[in-house]
Amino acid sequence: MKKTLMLITMLSALNVSQGFAENTKFITYDSAALEYNKDNLNNKAEALSTLIAKAEKALKADIDPVTNKTLLPASGDPHDYFSFGPYWWPNPDTKDGLPYIRRDGEYNMATKTAATDKQRFIRFTKDVTNLGLAYYFTGKNDYASKAIDQLNAWFIDQETRMNPNLNHAQAIPGIVDGRGIGIIDSRLLIGVVDSVEILKAQLTSEQYTAINNWFKEFNTWLITSNNGFEEDNWHNNHGTWYDAQVVAFAIFTGDLDTAKKRLRVTQMRRIGTQFNMHGQQHAELERTKPWHYSNFNLQAYSLLGHYGDVVGVDVWNYEVDKHSLKKGYQYVAKYAMASEEWDYKELKGFQASKAYTNMLFANKAYNDPIFSDAISELKKDKANQKNIQNLLFK
């Protein structure tokens, strides 16, 4: 913390001017909030300390592209992303363990090895997201350079780049080579495109164009592939996160018509079916971790609500037959402040803090004190005081 305060003092004294593109196109972030917090970093010292610690760790991380895996997908192409379904386990009733069987909420740690891509993909996306934000707030060129090296390895270099598809995501041994449900993995790319925009002035025009084209191809795959069709038709958080990705990548690539059309799907197809008149999400409440999944689904809506603000489609206030997104946030806010009243069984216990980011978004979107009260209650947890998300809201 002392080092962070010293850094804040130095940045203020030097009035560091970073090489950002004029009128940087923020996608997920609120430009006014970021600019305000950048000018008032003393008020966000704990969150900045968390961000810098993550960025420093990312500086030391090896470049670990998709081609480094040791198991190949059914295509035989190392450039194809490859992962296994996390809740699937070897069958105890067969000699070879095939076909795998499902245990909802019980994570098979064998799916996290470096033999496949999920963990290296998570590290890559989180590192680039944190490096981009850290560069924005500190101006440290090392953060920008490392992020660009990562972007080059995953999207540009022909020897190591990932093919723009998830045909082999969340495969199940003995059952299927890849599933539409695996598209949930690529939600983490949303933070990556935000960092690309922050780093745009540091990228060559050729680099930026190559990355932008990769996302154009990926979004085309999302919209036209069988896997994308399957994910689009899920009635729970998978469908919502599918919408969030299509919209984010459409905004990033300048395809605003696609973004607006998909947000209309969010309004008319998701909200009325996913929330009842009390704000409950039955498809999430029936899971073994209902609090986690209720908030996980709302995280996608938090992004979609913001994207609606960006392109002029009101998701926050959409209502059909007394089913509304606002009630979903209010339902969660109630239990964030009174966890002892939560009636559902939780496989891993109840963690009120899972609602924190959603409450920040809801507090900004709605003039309702229940959200500011929930934030005040959740901020009693020191981890929330240090949360990087505090840098993204005034």
CSV table of C-alpha atoms in Angstrom, one decimal:
chain,number,residue,atom,x,y,z
A,1,MET,CA,0.0,0.0,0.0
A,2,LYS,CA,2.8,2.4,0.8
A,3,LYS,CA,4.3,1.8,-2.6
A,4,THR,CA,1.0,2.5,-4.2
A,5,LEU,CA,0.5,5.8,-2.4
A,6,MET,CA,4.0,6.8,-3.5
A,7,LEU,CA,3.1,6.0,-7.0
A,8,ILE,CA,-0.1,8.0,-6.8
A,9,THR,CA,1.9,11.0,-5.5
A,10,MET,CA,4.5,10.7,-8.3
A,11,LEU,CA,1.8,10.4,-11.0
A,12,SER,CA,0.0,13.5,-9.6
A,13,ALA,CA,3.2,15.5,-9.4
A,14,LEU,CA,4.5,14.6,-12.8
A,15,ASN,CA,1.0,14.9,-14.4
A,16,VAL,CA,2.0,11.9,-16.6
A,17,SER,CA,0.6,12.2,-20.1
A,18,GLN,CA,0.0,8.8,-21.7
A,19,GLY,CA,-0.2,7.9,-25.4
A,20,PHE,CA,-3.9,7.2,-25.7
A,21,ALA,CA,-5.8,7.6,-28.8
A,22,GLU,CA,-8.0,10.7,-28.9
A,23,ASN,CA,-11.5,9.8,-27.9
A,24,THR,CA,-10.6,6.3,-26.8
A,25,LYS,CA,-13.6,4.0,-27.6
A,26,PHE,CA,-14.4,2.4,-24.2
A,27,ILE,CA,-16.7,-0.6,-24.7
A,28,THR,CA,-17.4,-1.9,-21.2
A,29,TYR,CA,-15.9,0.9,-19.2
A,30,ASP,CA,-17.5,4.2,-18.3
A,31,SER,CA,-15.1,6.8,-19.7
A,32,ALA,CA,-16.3,9.5,-17.3
A,33,ALA,CA,-15.8,7.3,-14.3
A,34,LEU,CA,-12.3,6.2,-15.4
A,35,GLU,CA,-11.2,9.8,-16.1
A,36,TYR,CA,-12.6,10.9,-12.7
A,37,ASN,CA,-10.8,8.1,-10.8
A,38,LYS,CA,-7.6,8.7,-12.7
A,39,ASP,CA,-7.7,12.3,-11.5
A,40,ASN,CA,-8.6,11.2,-8.0
A,41,LEU,CA,-6.5,8.1,-7.4
A,42,ASN,CA,-6.0,8.9,-3.7
A,43,ASN,CA,-9.6,7.9,-3.2
A,44,LYS,CA,-9.1,4.5,-4.9
A,45,ALA,CA,-5.7,3.6,-3.5
A,46,GLU,CA,-6.7,0.2,-2.3
A,47,ALA,CA,-8.2,-0.8,-5.6
A,48,LEU,CA,-5.2,0.5,-7.5
A,49,SER,CA,-2.9,-1.4,-5.2
A,50,THR,CA,-4.7,-4.6,-6.1
A,51,LEU,CA,-4.6,-3.8,-9.8
A,52,ILE,CA,-0.8,-3.0,-9.7
A,53,ALA,CA,-0.1,-6.3,-7.9
A,54,LYS,CA,-1.9,-8.2,-10.6
A,55,ALA,CA,-0.2,-6.3,-13.4
A,56,GLU,CA,3.2,-6.8,-11.9
A,57,LYS,CA,2.5,-10.6,-11.7
A,58,ALA,CA,1.4,-10.5,-15.3
A,59,LEU,CA,4.7,-8.9,-16.3
A,60,LYS,CA,6.5,-11.9,-15.1
A,61,ALA,CA,4.2,-14.4,-16.8
A,62,ASP,CA,5.4,-16.4,-19.7
A,63,ILE,CA,3.7,-16.0,-23.1
A,64,ASP,CA,1.7,-19.2,-23.3
A,65,PRO,CA,-0.3,-19.4,-26.5
A,66,VAL,CA,-2.9,-21.8,-27.6
A,67,THR,CA,-0.4,-23.9,-29.5
A,68,ASN,CA,1.4,-24.9,-26.3
A,69,LYS,CA,-1.2,-27.6,-25.4
A,70,THR,CA,-0.1,-31.2,-25.4
A,71,LEU,CA,-3.5,-32.8,-26.2
A,72,LEU,CA,-5.0,-32.0,-29.5
A,73,PRO,CA,-8.7,-31.5,-30.3
A,74,ALA,CA,-10.6,-33.8,-32.7
A,75,SER,CA,-9.5,-31.5,-35.6
A,76,GLY,CA,-5.9,-32.2,-34.9
A,77,ASP,CA,-5.1,-28.5,-35.2
A,78,PRO,CA,-3.1,-27.0,-32.3
A,79,HIS,CA,-4.5,-23.6,-33.2
A,80,ASP,CA,-8.0,-24.6,-32.3
A,81,TYR,CA,-9.0,-23.8,-28.7
A,82,PHE,CA,-9.6,-27.0,-26.7
A,83,SER,CA,-11.1,-27.6,-23.3
A,84,PHE,CA,-13.1,-30.2,-21.3
A,85,GLY,CA,-16.4,-29.7,-19.5
A,86,PRO,CA,-15.5,-28.8,-15.9
A,87,TYR,CA,-18.3,-30.8,-14.2
A,88,TRP,CA,-17.7,-34.1,-16.0
A,89,TRP,CA,-15.9,-37.0,-14.4
A,90,PRO,CA,-14.7,-40.5,-15.4
A,91,ASN,CA,-17.4,-43.1,-15.2
A,92,PRO,CA,-16.8,-45.4,-12.2
A,93,ASP,CA,-18.8,-48.1,-13.9
A,94,THR,CA,-16.6,-48.6,-16.9
A,95,LYS,CA,-12.9,-49.8,-17.2
A,96,ASP,CA,-11.8,-46.8,-19.4
A,97,GLY,CA,-14.0,-44.3,-17.5
A,98,LEU,CA,-16.0,-43.6,-20.7
A,99,PRO,CA,-18.4,-42.0,-21.2
A,100,TYR,CA,-17.8,-39.3,-18.6
A,101,ILE,CA,-20.7,-38.5,-16.2
A,102,ARG,CA,-21.9,-35.1,-14.9
A,103,ARG,CA,-21.7,-33.9,-11.3
A,104,ASP,CA,-23.1,-30.4,-11.3
A,105,GLY,CA,-21.0,-27.8,-9.3
A,106,GLU,CA,-18.2,-30.3,-8.6
A,107,TYR,CA,-15.2,-29.1,-10.5
A,108,ASN,CA,-13.0,-31.8,-12.0
A,109,MET,CA,-9.5,-30.3,-11.4
A,110,ALA,CA,-8.1,-32.6,-14.1
A,111,THR,CA,-9.7,-30.2,-16.6
A,112,LYS,CA,-7.4,-27.4,-15.5
A,113,THR,CA,-4.1,-28.9,-16.6
A,114,ALA,CA,-1.8,-27.4,-19.2
A,115,ALA,CA,-2.6,-30.3,-21.6
A,116,THR,CA,-5.7,-28.3,-22.8
A,117,ASP,CA,-6.3,-24.6,-23.1
A,118,LYS,CA,-8.7,-23.4,-20.5
A,119,GLN,CA,-6.2,-22.3,-17.9
A,120,ARG,CA,-3.8,-20.7,-20.3
A,121,PHE,CA,-6.7,-18.8,-21.9
A,122,ILE,CA,-7.9,-17.6,-18.5
A,123,ARG,CA,-4.4,-16.4,-17.6
A,124,PHE,CA,-4.0,-14.7,-21.0
A,125,THR,CA,-7.4,-12.8,-20.9
A,126,LYS,CA,-7.1,-11.7,-17.2
A,127,ASP,CA,-3.4,-10.6,-17.7
A,128,VAL,CA,-4.2,-8.5,-20.7
A,129,THR,CA,-7.3,-7.0,-19.0
A,130,ASN,CA,-5.3,-6.1,-15.9
A,131,LEU,CA,-2.3,-4.8,-17.9
A,132,GLY,CA,-4.5,-2.6,-20.0
A,133,LEU,CA,-6.2,-1.0,-17.0
A,134,ALA,CA,-2.9,-0.7,-15.1
A,135,TYR,CA,-1.4,1.1,-18.1
A,136,TYR,CA,-4.4,3.5,-18.2
A,137,PHE,CA,-4.0,4.4,-14.6
A,138,THR,CA,-0.2,4.5,-14.3
A,139,GLY,CA,1.2,5.1,-17.8
A,140,LYS,CA,3.8,2.5,-17.2
A,141,ASN,CA,5.0,1.4,-20.6
A,142,ASP,CA,6.1,-2.0,-19.5
A,143,TYR,CA,2.4,-2.9,-18.9
A,144,ALA,CA,1.5,-1.9,-22.5
A,145,SER,CA,4.4,-3.7,-24.0
A,146,LYS,CA,3.6,-7.0,-22.2
A,147,ALA,CA,0.0,-6.8,-23.1
A,148,ILE,CA,0.9,-6.2,-26.8
A,149,ASP,CA,3.2,-9.2,-26.7
A,150,GLN,CA,0.3,-11.3,-25.5
A,151,LEU,CA,-2.1,-10.0,-28.1
A,152,ASN,CA,0.4,-10.7,-30.8
A,153,ALA,CA,0.8,-14.3,-29.7
A,154,TRP,CA,-2.9,-15.0,-29.5
A,155,PHE,CA,-4.3,-13.1,-32.4
A,156,ILE,CA,-1.6,-12.1,-34.9
A,157,ASP,CA,1.5,-14.4,-35.1
A,158,GLN,CA,0.7,-17.1,-37.6
A,159,GLU,CA,2.8,-19.6,-35.7
A,160,THR,CA,0.9,-19.3,-32.4
A,161,ARG,CA,-2.4,-17.5,-33.0
A,162,MET,CA,-5.7,-19.0,-32.0
A,163,ASN,CA,-8.2,-19.9,-34.7
A,164,PRO,CA,-11.3,-17.7,-34.3
A,165,ASN,CA,-13.7,-20.4,-33.2
A,166,LEU,CA,-14.6,-22.6,-30.2
A,167,ASN,CA,-15.5,-25.7,-32.1
A,168,HIS,CA,-13.8,-27.9,-29.5
A,169,ALA,CA,-14.6,-26.1,-26.2
A,170,GLN,CA,-15.9,-28.1,-23.3
A,171,ALA,CA,-15.6,-31.5,-25.0
A,172,ILE,CA,-16.8,-34.5,-23.0
A,173,PRO,CA,-14.6,-37.6,-23.3
A,174,GLY,CA,-16.6,-40.5,-24.8
A,175,ILE,CA,-19.6,-38.2,-25.7
A,176,VAL,CA,-18.8,-35.2,-27.8
A,177,ASP,CA,-15.7,-33.4,-29.4
A,178,GLY,CA,-17.0,-29.9,-28.4
A,179,ARG,CA,-20.2,-28.2,-27.4
A,180,GLY,CA,-22.0,-24.9,-27.8
A,181,ILE,CA,-22.0,-24.6,-24.0
A,182,GLY,CA,-18.3,-24.1,-24.3
A,183,ILE,CA,-18.8,-20.6,-25.6
A,184,ILE,CA,-19.1,-19.5,-22.0
A,185,ASP,CA,-15.3,-19.8,-21.9
A,186,SER,CA,-14.8,-16.9,-24.3
A,187,ARG,CA,-16.7,-14.4,-22.2
A,188,LEU,CA,-13.3,-13.4,-20.8
A,189,LEU,CA,-12.4,-11.9,-24.2
A,190,ILE,CA,-14.7,-9.0,-23.4
A,191,GLY,CA,-12.0,-7.5,-21.1
A,192,VAL,CA,-9.4,-8.1,-23.7
A,193,VAL,CA,-11.1,-5.9,-26.3
A,194,ASP,CA,-11.4,-3.1,-23.7
A,195,SER,CA,-7.6,-3.3,-23.3
A,196,VAL,CA,-7.1,-3.3,-27.0
A,197,GLU,CA,-8.9,0.1,-27.2
A,198,ILE,CA,-6.8,1.4,-24.3
A,199,LEU,CA,-3.6,0.3,-26.0
A,200,LYS,CA,-4.7,1.4,-29.5
A,201,ALA,CA,-2.2,4.3,-29.7
A,202,GLN,CA,0.6,1.8,-28.8
A,203,LEU,CA,-0.4,-0.7,-31.5
A,204,THR,CA,0.6,-0.3,-35.1
A,205,SER,CA,-2.3,0.1,-37.5
A,206,GLU,CA,-1.5,-3.4,-38.8
A,207,GLN,CA,-1.7,-4.9,-35.4
A,208,TYR,CA,-4.9,-3.2,-34.5
A,209,THR,CA,-6.5,-4.2,-37.8
A,210,ALA,CA,-5.4,-7.8,-37.4
A,211,ILE,CA,-6.9,-8.0,-33.9
A,212,ASN,CA,-10.1,-6.3,-35.1
A,213,ASN,CA,-10.4,-8.7,-38.0
A,214,TRP,CA,-9.9,-11.7,-35.6
A,215,PHE,CA,-12.9,-10.5,-33.6
A,216,LYS,CA,-15.0,-10.0,-36.8
A,217,GLU,CA,-14.3,-13.6,-37.7
A,218,PHE,CA,-15.0,-14.8,-34.3
A,219,ASN,CA,-18.3,-13.0,-34.0
A,220,THR,CA,-19.3,-14.3,-37.4
A,221,TRP,CA,-18.6,-17.8,-36.1
A,222,LEU,CA,-20.7,-17.1,-33.0
A,223,ILE,CA,-23.6,-16.0,-35.0
A,224,THR,CA,-23.5,-18.6,-37.8
A,225,SER,CA,-22.1,-21.8,-36.3
A,226,ASN,CA,-24.0,-24.7,-34.9
A,227,ASN,CA,-22.3,-24.2,-31.5
A,228,GLY,CA,-23.4,-20.6,-31.5
A,229,PHE,CA,-26.9,-21.6,-32.4
A,230,GLU,CA,-27.0,-24.0,-29.4
A,231,GLU,CA,-25.7,-21.4,-27.0
A,232,ASP,CA,-28.1,-18.8,-28.3
A,233,ASN,CA,-30.9,-21.1,-27.4
A,234,TRP,CA,-30.0,-21.8,-23.8
A,235,HIS,CA,-32.6,-20.4,-21.3
A,236,ASN,CA,-30.1,-19.6,-18.5
A,237,ASN,CA,-26.8,-17.7,-18.0
A,238,HIS,CA,-25.3,-19.3,-21.1
A,239,GLY,CA,-27.8,-17.5,-23.4
A,240,THR,CA,-27.2,-14.2,-21.6
A,241,TRP,CA,-23.4,-14.5,-21.8
A,242,TYR,CA,-23.8,-15.3,-25.5
A,243,ASP,CA,-25.6,-12.1,-26.0
A,244,ALA,CA,-23.0,-10.1,-24.0
A,245,GLN,CA,-20.2,-11.5,-26.2
A,246,VAL,CA,-22.0,-10.9,-29.5
A,247,VAL,CA,-22.8,-7.3,-28.5
A,248,ALA,CA,-19.3,-6.5,-27.1
A,249,PHE,CA,-17.5,-7.8,-30.1
A,250,ALA,CA,-20.0,-6.1,-32.5
A,251,ILE,CA,-19.4,-2.8,-30.8
A,252,PHE,CA,-15.6,-3.3,-30.9
A,253,THR,CA,-15.7,-4.1,-34.6
A,254,GLY,CA,-18.1,-1.3,-35.5
A,255,ASP,CA,-21.1,-3.5,-36.3
A,256,LEU,CA,-23.6,-1.5,-34.4
A,257,ASP,CA,-26.6,-2.9,-36.3
A,258,THR,CA,-25.8,-6.4,-34.9
A,259,ALA,CA,-25.3,-5.0,-31.5
A,260,LYS,CA,-28.7,-3.3,-31.5
A,261,LYS,CA,-30.5,-6.4,-32.9
A,262,ARG,CA,-28.9,-8.7,-30.3
A,263,LEU,CA,-29.9,-6.3,-27.5
A,264,ARG,CA,-33.5,-6.5,-28.7
A,265,VAL,CA,-33.2,-10.3,-28.3
A,266,THR,CA,-31.9,-9.7,-24.7
A,267,GLN,CA,-35.0,-7.5,-24.0
A,268,MET,CA,-37.7,-9.7,-25.5
A,269,ARG,CA,-36.3,-13.2,-25.2
A,270,ARG,CA,-34.2,-13.3,-22.0
A,271,ILE,CA,-35.7,-10.9,-19.4
A,272,GLY,CA,-39.3,-12.1,-19.6
A,273,THR,CA,-38.3,-15.8,-19.3
A,274,GLN,CA,-35.4,-15.7,-16.9
A,275,PHE,CA,-37.0,-13.5,-14.2
A,276,ASN,CA,-40.3,-14.1,-12.5
A,277,MET,CA,-42.4,-11.2,-11.1
A,278,HIS,CA,-40.3,-11.3,-7.9
A,279,GLY,CA,-37.0,-11.1,-9.6
A,280,GLN,CA,-36.1,-14.8,-9.0
A,281,GLN,CA,-34.1,-16.6,-11.7
A,282,HIS,CA,-35.4,-20.2,-11.5
A,283,ALA,CA,-32.9,-21.6,-14.0
A,284,GLU,CA,-30.1,-20.4,-11.7
A,285,LEU,CA,-31.8,-21.1,-8.4
A,286,GLU,CA,-32.2,-24.8,-9.3
A,287,ARG,CA,-28.4,-25.2,-9.5
A,288,THR,CA,-26.2,-26.5,-6.7
A,289,LYS,CA,-24.7,-23.0,-6.3
A,290,PRO,CA,-27.8,-20.8,-6.7
A,291,TRP,CA,-26.3,-17.6,-5.3
A,292,HIS,CA,-23.3,-17.9,-7.5
A,293,TYR,CA,-25.3,-18.5,-10.6
A,294,SER,CA,-27.9,-15.9,-9.9
A,295,ASN,CA,-25.1,-13.3,-9.7
A,296,PHE,CA,-23.2,-14.8,-12.6
A,297,ASN,CA,-26.2,-14.3,-14.9
A,298,LEU,CA,-26.6,-10.8,-13.6
A,299,GLN,CA,-23.0,-10.0,-14.4
A,300,ALA,CA,-23.8,-10.6,-18.1
A,301,TYR,CA,-26.9,-8.3,-17.8
A,302,SER,CA,-24.7,-5.7,-16.1
A,303,LEU,CA,-22.6,-5.6,-19.3
A,304,LEU,CA,-25.7,-5.7,-21.6
A,305,GLY,CA,-27.3,-2.8,-19.7
A,306,HIS,CA,-24.2,-0.7,-20.2
A,307,TYR,CA,-23.9,-1.7,-23.9
A,308,GLY,CA,-27.5,-0.7,-24.3
A,309,ASP,CA,-26.6,2.7,-23.0
A,310,VAL,CA,-23.7,2.9,-25.6
A,311,VAL,CA,-25.9,2.1,-28.6
A,312,GLY,CA,-29.3,3.4,-27.5
A,313,VAL,CA,-31.3,0.3,-26.5
A,314,ASP,CA,-32.7,0.5,-23.0
A,315,VAL,CA,-32.1,-2.9,-21.3
A,316,TRP,CA,-32.1,-1.6,-17.7
A,317,ASN,CA,-35.8,-0.5,-17.7
A,318,TYR,CA,-37.3,-3.1,-20.1
A,319,GLU,CA,-40.3,-4.8,-18.6
A,320,VAL,CA,-42.8,-7.4,-19.9
A,321,ASP,CA,-45.8,-8.6,-17.9
A,322,LYS,CA,-44.2,-7.3,-14.7
A,323,HIS,CA,-41.0,-9.2,-15.3
A,324,SER,CA,-38.1,-6.9,-15.3
A,325,LEU,CA,-34.3,-6.8,-14.9
A,326,LYS,CA,-34.5,-4.3,-12.1
A,327,LYS,CA,-36.5,-6.8,-9.9
A,328,GLY,CA,-33.7,-9.3,-10.5
A,329,TYR,CA,-31.2,-6.9,-9.0
A,330,GLN,CA,-33.5,-6.0,-6.2
A,331,TYR,CA,-34.0,-9.6,-5.3
A,332,VAL,CA,-30.2,-10.1,-5.0
A,333,ALA,CA,-29.7,-6.9,-3.2
A,334,LYS,CA,-32.1,-8.0,-0.4
A,335,TYR,CA,-30.1,-11.1,0.4
A,336,ALA,CA,-26.7,-9.4,0.0
A,337,MET,CA,-27.8,-7.4,3.1
A,338,ALA,CA,-29.4,-10.4,4.9
A,339,SER,CA,-27.6,-13.5,3.9
A,340,GLU,CA,-29.1,-15.4,6.8
A,341,GLU,CA,-32.5,-15.3,5.1
A,342,TRP,CA,-31.3,-17.1,1.9
A,343,ASP,CA,-33.4,-20.3,1.7
A,344,TYR,CA,-31.4,-22.2,-0.9
A,345,LYS,CA,-28.9,-24.9,-0.2
A,346,GLU,CA,-25.4,-23.9,-1.4
A,347,LEU,CA,-22.8,-26.5,-2.3
A,348,LYS,CA,-19.9,-24.2,-1.5
A,349,GLY,CA,-21.5,-21.9,1.1
A,350,PHE,CA,-23.0,-18.4,0.7
A,351,GLN,CA,-20.6,-15.6,-0.2
A,352,ALA,CA,-22.4,-12.2,-0.2
A,353,SER,CA,-19.5,-10.5,-2.0
A,354,LYS,CA,-20.5,-12.3,-5.3
A,355,ALA,CA,-23.1,-9.6,-5.6
A,356,TYR,CA,-20.7,-6.6,-5.2
A,357,THR,CA,-20.0,-5.8,-8.9
A,358,ASN,CA,-23.7,-6.2,-9.8
A,359,MET,CA,-24.7,-3.8,-7.1
A,360,LEU,CA,-22.2,-1.2,-8.4
A,361,PHE,CA,-23.8,-1.5,-11.9
A,362,ALA,CA,-27.4,-1.4,-10.5
A,363,ASN,CA,-26.6,1.6,-8.2
A,364,LYS,CA,-25.5,3.5,-11.3
A,365,ALA,CA,-28.5,2.5,-13.4
A,366,TYR,CA,-31.3,2.9,-10.9
A,367,ASN,CA,-32.4,5.6,-8.5
A,368,ASP,CA,-33.1,3.1,-5.7
A,369,PRO,CA,-31.5,3.2,-2.2
A,370,ILE,CA,-31.6,-0.5,-1.9
A,371,PHE,CA,-28.5,-0.7,-4.1
A,372,SER,CA,-26.4,1.9,-2.3
A,373,ASP,CA,-27.4,0.3,1.0
A,374,ALA,CA,-26.3,-3.1,-0.3
A,375,ILE,CA,-22.9,-1.6,-1.4
A,376,SER,CA,-22.4,-0.1,2.0
A,377,GLU,CA,-23.1,-3.4,3.6
A,378,LEU,CA,-20.8,-5.3,1.2
A,379,LYS,CA,-18.0,-2.8,1.7
A,380,LYS,CA,-17.7,-4.0,5.3
A,381,ASP,CA,-15.7,-6.8,3.6
A,382,LYS,CA,-12.2,-5.6,3.2
A,383,ALA,CA,-11.9,-7.6,-0.1
A,384,ASN,CA,-14.6,-5.4,-1.6
A,385,GLN,CA,-12.7,-2.2,-0.5
A,386,LYS,CA,-9.8,-3.5,-2.6
A,387,ASN,CA,-11.8,-4.7,-5.5
A,388,ILE,CA,-10.5,-3.5,-8.9
A,389,GLN,CA,-14.1,-2.8,-9.9
A,390,ASN,CA,-14.0,0.3,-7.6
A,391,LEU,CA,-11.7,1.9,-10.2
A,392,LEU,CA,-14.5,1.6,-12.8
A,393,PHE,CA,-17.2,3.5,-10.9
A,394,LYS,CA,-17.3,6.9,-9.3
